[in-house]
mmCIF file of C-alpha atoms in Angstrom:
data_model
loop_
_atom_site.group_PDB
_atom_site.id
_atom_site.type_symbol
_atom_site.label_atom_id
_atom_site.label_comp_id
_atom_site.label_asym_id
_atom_site.label_seq_id
_atom_site.Cartn_x
_atom_site.Cartn_y
_atom_site.Cartn_z
ATOM 1 C CA UNK A 13 19.849 8.626 19.566
ATOM 2 C CA UNK A 14 16.848 7.171 21.360
ATOM 3 C CA UNK A 15 13.328 6.743 20.087
ATOM 4 C CA UNK A 16 10.476 8.111 22.115
ATOM 5 C CA UNK A 17 6.791 7.433 21.768
ATOM 6 C CA UNK A 18 3.816 8.417 23.861
ATOM 7 C CA UNK A 19 2.566 5.075 25.186
ATOM 8 C CA UNK A 20 4.953 2.598 26.763
ATOM 9 C CA UNK A 21 6.339 0.490 23.895
ATOM 10 C CA UNK A 22 5.685 -3.211 23.589
ATOM 11 C CA UNK A 23 7.730 -5.829 21.717
ATOM 12 C CA UNK A 24 7.491 -5.471 17.953
ATOM 13 C CA UNK A 25 5.642 -8.759 17.430
ATOM 14 C CA UNK A 26 2.936 -7.679 19.886
ATOM 15 C CA UNK A 27 1.768 -4.876 17.594
ATOM 16 C CA UNK A 28 0.807 -5.182 13.908
ATOM 17 C CA UNK A 29 1.842 -2.611 11.326
ATOM 18 C CA UNK A 30 -1.655 -1.106 11.219
ATOM 19 C CA UNK A 31 -1.332 -0.209 14.887
ATOM 20 C CA UNK A 32 1.855 1.773 14.309
ATOM 21 C CA UNK A 33 0.407 3.430 11.184
ATOM 22 C CA UNK A 34 -2.845 4.436 12.852
ATOM 23 C CA UNK A 35 -3.768 8.098 13.030
ATOM 24 C CA UNK A 36 -5.133 7.543 16.542
ATOM 25 C CA UNK A 37 -1.709 6.593 17.881
ATOM 26 C CA UNK A 38 -0.100 9.542 16.109
ATOM 27 C CA UNK A 39 -2.708 11.896 17.585
ATOM 28 C CA UNK A 40 -1.863 10.986 21.193
ATOM 29 C CA UNK A 41 1.901 11.126 20.631
ATOM 30 C CA UNK A 42 3.890 14.392 20.611
ATOM 31 C CA UNK A 43 4.598 15.549 17.064
ATOM 32 C CA UNK A 44 8.303 15.854 17.833
ATOM 33 C CA UNK A 45 8.677 12.367 19.294
ATOM 34 C CA UNK A 46 10.950 10.195 17.183
ATOM 35 C CA UNK A 47 10.145 6.729 15.907
ATOM 36 C CA UNK A 48 11.288 4.343 13.217
ATOM 37 C CA UNK A 49 8.274 5.075 11.003
ATOM 38 C CA UNK A 50 8.760 8.812 11.341
ATOM 39 C CA UNK A 51 12.412 8.501 10.414
ATOM 40 C CA UNK A 52 11.443 6.503 7.332
ATOM 41 C CA UNK A 53 8.777 9.049 6.381
ATOM 42 C CA UNK A 54 11.047 12.058 6.897
ATOM 43 C CA UNK A 55 13.947 10.533 4.952
ATOM 44 C CA UNK A 56 11.646 9.377 2.160
ATOM 45 C CA UNK A 57 10.047 12.819 1.954
ATOM 46 C CA UNK A 58 13.433 14.546 1.818
ATOM 47 C CA UNK A 59 14.658 12.346 -1.029
ATOM 48 C CA UNK A 60 11.387 12.689 -2.921
ATOM 49 C CA UNK A 61 11.455 16.453 -2.451
ATOM 50 C CA UNK A 62 15.009 16.689 -3.768
ATOM 51 C CA UNK A 63 14.260 14.681 -6.911
ATOM 52 C CA UNK A 64 10.981 16.546 -7.422
ATOM 53 C CA UNK A 65 12.984 19.769 -7.341
ATOM 54 C CA UNK A 66 15.193 18.324 -10.065
ATOM 55 C CA UNK A 67 12.117 17.514 -12.143
ATOM 56 C CA UNK A 68 10.916 21.067 -11.665
ATOM 57 C CA UNK A 69 14.283 22.549 -12.583
ATOM 58 C CA UNK A 70 14.239 20.599 -15.827
ATOM 59 C CA UNK A 71 10.800 22.023 -16.561
ATOM 60 C CA UNK A 72 12.089 25.513 -15.744
ATOM 61 C CA UNK A 73 14.885 25.088 -18.291
ATOM 62 C CA UNK A 74 12.297 24.184 -20.913
ATOM 63 C CA UNK A 75 10.273 27.245 -19.890
ATOM 64 C CA UNK A 76 13.380 29.416 -20.143
ATOM 65 C CA UNK A 77 13.970 28.200 -23.683
ATOM 66 C CA UNK A 78 10.415 29.132 -24.637
ATOM 67 C CA UNK A 79 10.699 32.556 -22.983
ATOM 68 C CA UNK A 80 13.960 33.347 -24.765
ATOM 69 C CA UNK A 81 12.518 32.147 -28.060
ATOM 70 C CA UNK A 82 9.587 34.534 -27.675
ATOM 71 C CA UNK A 83 11.814 37.406 -26.592
ATOM 72 C CA UNK A 84 14.450 36.928 -29.302
ATOM 73 C CA UNK A 85 12.078 35.905 -32.059
ATOM 74 C CA UNK A 86 13.944 32.697 -32.882
ATOM 75 C CA UNK A 87 13.473 29.015 -32.039
ATOM 76 C CA UNK A 88 17.172 28.415 -31.378
ATOM 77 C CA UNK A 89 16.874 28.651 -27.548
ATOM 78 C CA UNK A 90 14.127 26.009 -27.447
ATOM 79 C CA UNK A 91 16.324 22.970 -28.196
ATOM 80 C CA UNK A 92 19.339 24.574 -26.492
ATOM 81 C CA UNK A 93 17.516 24.724 -23.162
ATOM 82 C CA UNK A 94 14.687 22.282 -23.820
ATOM 83 C CA UNK A 95 16.788 19.193 -24.520
ATOM 84 C CA UNK A 96 18.920 19.453 -21.343
ATOM 85 C CA UNK A 97 15.781 20.320 -19.399
ATOM 86 C CA UNK A 98 13.953 17.285 -20.742
ATOM 87 C CA UNK A 99 16.938 15.046 -19.961
ATOM 88 C CA UNK A 100 17.105 16.338 -16.373
ATOM 89 C CA UNK A 101 13.357 15.869 -15.972
ATOM 90 C CA UNK A 102 13.436 12.271 -17.197
ATOM 91 C CA UNK A 103 16.484 11.358 -15.098
ATOM 92 C CA UNK A 104 15.066 12.887 -11.922
ATOM 93 C CA UNK A 105 11.691 11.247 -12.584
ATOM 94 C CA UNK A 106 13.376 7.838 -12.604
ATOM 95 C CA UNK A 107 15.082 8.473 -9.262
ATOM 96 C CA UNK A 108 11.906 10.001 -7.832
ATOM 97 C CA UNK A 109 10.010 6.808 -8.627
ATOM 98 C CA UNK A 110 12.772 4.732 -7.027
ATOM 99 C CA UNK A 111 12.819 6.592 -3.712
ATOM 100 C CA UNK A 112 9.014 6.707 -3.651
ATOM 101 C CA UNK A 113 8.698 2.931 -3.885
ATOM 102 C CA UNK A 114 11.562 1.876 -1.593
ATOM 103 C CA UNK A 115 12.472 2.253 2.051
ATOM 104 C CA UNK A 116 15.194 4.886 2.456
ATOM 105 C CA UNK A 117 18.410 4.480 4.381
ATOM 106 C CA UNK A 118 17.686 6.391 7.559
ATOM 107 C CA UNK A 119 21.216 6.153 8.923
ATOM 108 C CA UNK A 120 22.492 8.806 6.519
ATOM 109 C CA UNK A 121 22.304 12.385 7.781
ATOM 110 C CA UNK A 122 19.913 14.478 5.682
ATOM 111 C CA UNK A 123 20.120 18.256 6.045
ATOM 112 C CA UNK A 124 17.133 20.245 4.817
ATOM 113 C CA UNK A 125 17.848 23.968 4.882
ATOM 114 C CA UNK A 126 14.689 25.042 3.080
ATOM 115 C CA UNK A 127 11.119 25.498 4.347
ATOM 116 C CA UNK A 128 9.640 22.336 5.791
ATOM 117 C CA UNK A 129 6.018 22.849 4.779
ATOM 118 C CA UNK A 130 3.808 24.578 2.230
ATOM 119 C CA UNK A 131 3.041 27.584 4.425
ATOM 120 C CA UNK A 132 6.705 28.310 5.023
ATOM 121 C CA UNK A 133 7.487 27.862 1.327
ATOM 122 C CA UNK A 134 4.729 30.262 0.264
ATOM 123 C CA UNK A 135 5.911 32.845 2.788
ATOM 124 C CA UNK A 136 9.494 32.583 1.556
ATOM 125 C CA UNK A 137 8.499 32.701 -2.118
ATOM 126 C CA UNK A 138 6.216 35.674 -1.491
ATOM 127 C CA UNK A 139 9.021 37.522 0.280
ATOM 128 C CA UNK A 140 11.410 36.904 -2.623
ATOM 129 C CA UNK A 141 8.850 38.143 -5.147
ATOM 130 C CA UNK A 142 8.085 41.263 -3.118
ATOM 131 C CA UNK A 143 11.799 42.078 -2.836
ATOM 132 C CA UNK A 144 12.357 41.432 -6.547
ATOM 133 C CA UNK A 145 9.442 43.590 -7.673
ATOM 134 C CA UNK A 146 10.312 46.259 -5.110
ATOM 135 C CA UNK A 147 13.898 46.519 -6.338
ATOM 136 C CA UNK A 148 12.744 46.798 -9.927
ATOM 137 C CA UNK A 149 10.148 49.447 -9.068
ATOM 138 C CA UNK A 150 12.718 51.416 -7.060
ATOM 139 C CA UNK A 151 15.446 51.353 -9.711
ATOM 140 C CA UNK A 152 13.353 51.604 -12.891
ATOM 141 C CA UNK A 153 13.059 54.927 -14.661
ATOM 142 C CA UNK A 154 9.575 56.432 -15.113
ATOM 143 C CA UNK A 155 9.831 55.872 -18.854
ATOM 144 C CA UNK A 156 10.280 52.140 -18.272
ATOM 145 C CA UNK A 157 6.646 51.776 -17.234
ATOM 146 C CA UNK A 158 5.584 53.165 -20.611
ATOM 147 C CA UNK A 159 7.898 50.948 -22.648
ATOM 148 C CA UNK A 160 6.056 47.812 -23.854
ATOM 149 C CA UNK A 161 9.329 45.995 -24.586
ATOM 150 C CA UNK A 162 10.654 46.632 -21.076
ATOM 151 C CA UNK A 163 7.379 45.517 -19.516
ATOM 152 C CA UNK A 164 7.399 42.367 -21.636
ATOM 153 C CA UNK A 165 10.930 41.622 -20.479
ATOM 154 C CA UNK A 166 9.888 42.169 -16.866
ATOM 155 C CA UNK A 167 6.915 39.835 -17.286
ATOM 156 C CA UNK A 168 9.140 37.122 -18.759
ATOM 157 C CA UNK A 169 11.755 37.463 -16.028
ATOM 158 C CA UNK A 170 9.028 37.384 -13.400
ATOM 159 C CA UNK A 171 7.568 34.240 -14.972
ATOM 160 C CA UNK A 172 10.975 32.584 -14.847
ATOM 161 C CA UNK A 173 11.501 33.583 -11.199
ATOM 162 C CA UNK A 174 8.070 32.250 -10.228
ATOM 163 C CA UNK A 175 8.790 28.970 -12.000
ATOM 164 C CA UNK A 176 12.130 28.737 -10.224
ATOM 165 C CA UNK A 177 10.542 29.337 -6.820
ATOM 166 C CA UNK A 178 7.824 26.768 -7.458
ATOM 167 C CA UNK A 179 10.302 24.128 -8.618
ATOM 168 C CA UNK A 180 13.047 24.697 -6.058
ATOM 169 C CA UNK A 181 11.095 25.806 -2.977
ATOM 170 C CA UNK A 182 7.341 25.222 -3.006
ATOM 171 C CA UNK A 183 7.162 21.708 -4.465
ATOM 172 C CA UNK A 184 9.935 20.168 -2.287
ATOM 173 C CA UNK A 185 8.608 21.845 0.859
ATOM 174 C CA UNK A 186 5.103 20.547 0.170
ATOM 175 C CA UNK A 187 6.391 16.993 -0.256
ATOM 176 C CA UNK A 188 8.508 17.187 2.905
ATOM 177 C CA UNK A 189 5.664 18.682 4.924
ATOM 178 C CA UNK A 190 3.291 15.883 3.920
ATOM 179 C CA UNK A 191 5.805 13.041 4.131
ATOM 180 C CA UNK A 192 4.083 11.222 6.998
ATOM 181 C CA UNK A 193 0.647 11.324 5.383
ATOM 182 C CA UNK A 194 2.267 10.223 2.126
ATOM 183 C CA UNK A 195 3.849 7.201 3.799
ATOM 184 C CA UNK A 196 0.541 6.213 5.378
ATOM 185 C CA UNK A 197 -1.268 6.432 2.023
ATOM 186 C CA UNK A 198 1.504 4.531 0.260
ATOM 187 C CA UNK A 199 1.358 1.711 2.793
ATOM 188 C CA UNK A 200 -2.413 1.481 2.355
ATOM 189 C CA UNK A 201 -2.409 1.556 -1.452
ATOM 190 C CA UNK A 202 0.766 -0.321 -2.455
ATOM 191 C CA UNK A 203 1.005 -3.987 -1.351
ATOM 192 C CA UNK A 204 4.683 -4.206 -2.299
ATOM 193 C CA UNK A 205 5.602 -1.157 -0.229
ATOM 194 C CA UNK A 206 3.540 -2.459 2.668
ATOM 195 C CA UNK A 207 5.422 -5.756 2.464
ATOM 196 C CA UNK A 208 8.691 -3.833 2.766
ATOM 197 C CA UNK A 209 7.394 -2.158 5.918
ATOM 198 C CA UNK A 210 6.210 -5.493 7.316
ATOM 199 C CA UNK A 211 9.653 -6.972 6.741
ATOM 200 C CA UNK A 212 11.312 -3.962 8.334
ATOM 201 C CA UNK A 213 8.962 -4.211 11.312
ATOM 202 C CA UNK A 214 9.853 -7.868 11.790
ATOM 203 C CA UNK A 215 13.611 -7.284 11.741
ATOM 204 C CA UNK A 216 14.136 -3.791 13.156
ATOM 205 C CA UNK A 217 15.204 -3.304 16.746
ATOM 206 C CA UNK A 218 15.923 -0.051 18.501
ATOM 207 C CA UNK A 219 19.727 -0.008 18.864
ATOM 208 C CA UNK A 220 19.485 2.268 21.899
ATOM 209 C CA UNK A 221 16.624 0.714 23.863
ATOM 210 C CA UNK A 222 13.313 -1.083 23.485
ATOM 211 C CA UNK A 223 11.208 1.592 21.800
ATOM 212 C CA UNK A 224 8.312 0.704 19.520
ATOM 213 C CA UNK A 225 8.267 0.861 15.745
ATOM 214 C CA UNK A 226 5.879 3.803 15.620
ATOM 215 C CA UNK A 227 3.924 5.942 15.747
ATOM 216 C CA UNK A 228 3.763 7.675 12.396
#
């Protein structure tokens, strides 16, 4: 796999990290052109999105426990779902912090089958909700709409579905879609992370040619 950038690349030492991170260079380079920085950003965003989804799923389990407790009139579901949910949230938060603060291994193939940005995620989530509500409206009996208990159950199920879509689809897609901007902000705000990029810049060489380190 070769790396392509807009301008003709120069040796790594001839360009500082700020040059490769600059928005000006990114603006004059095709969005689909590959580079080392873009591979780092995309891999980092994919890992962060995956662990963020895990954090969200833990929160959804806690929400499910609360919903069932309200529906059943007992607090038993709260610890049954809340404790595993809290454990998943804490564990995924630890790994999220790790991948956020380190350079990812870009050699590993990462397959992202979900939406790659917020707009796509909102469209997908909206479609799922429309189908879900449409199926319920089509199959429900007329008396269901006058039954407060049935409507309460529908509202709770809908709340759970929305939480699931936010955790598993919208949040990861948002992180993935903003991965390059996130990397640029991280490099500007975190001296340790910037030092990792500086070290990578000094040692990395394109294994397939003489392409530059960026753009981002």
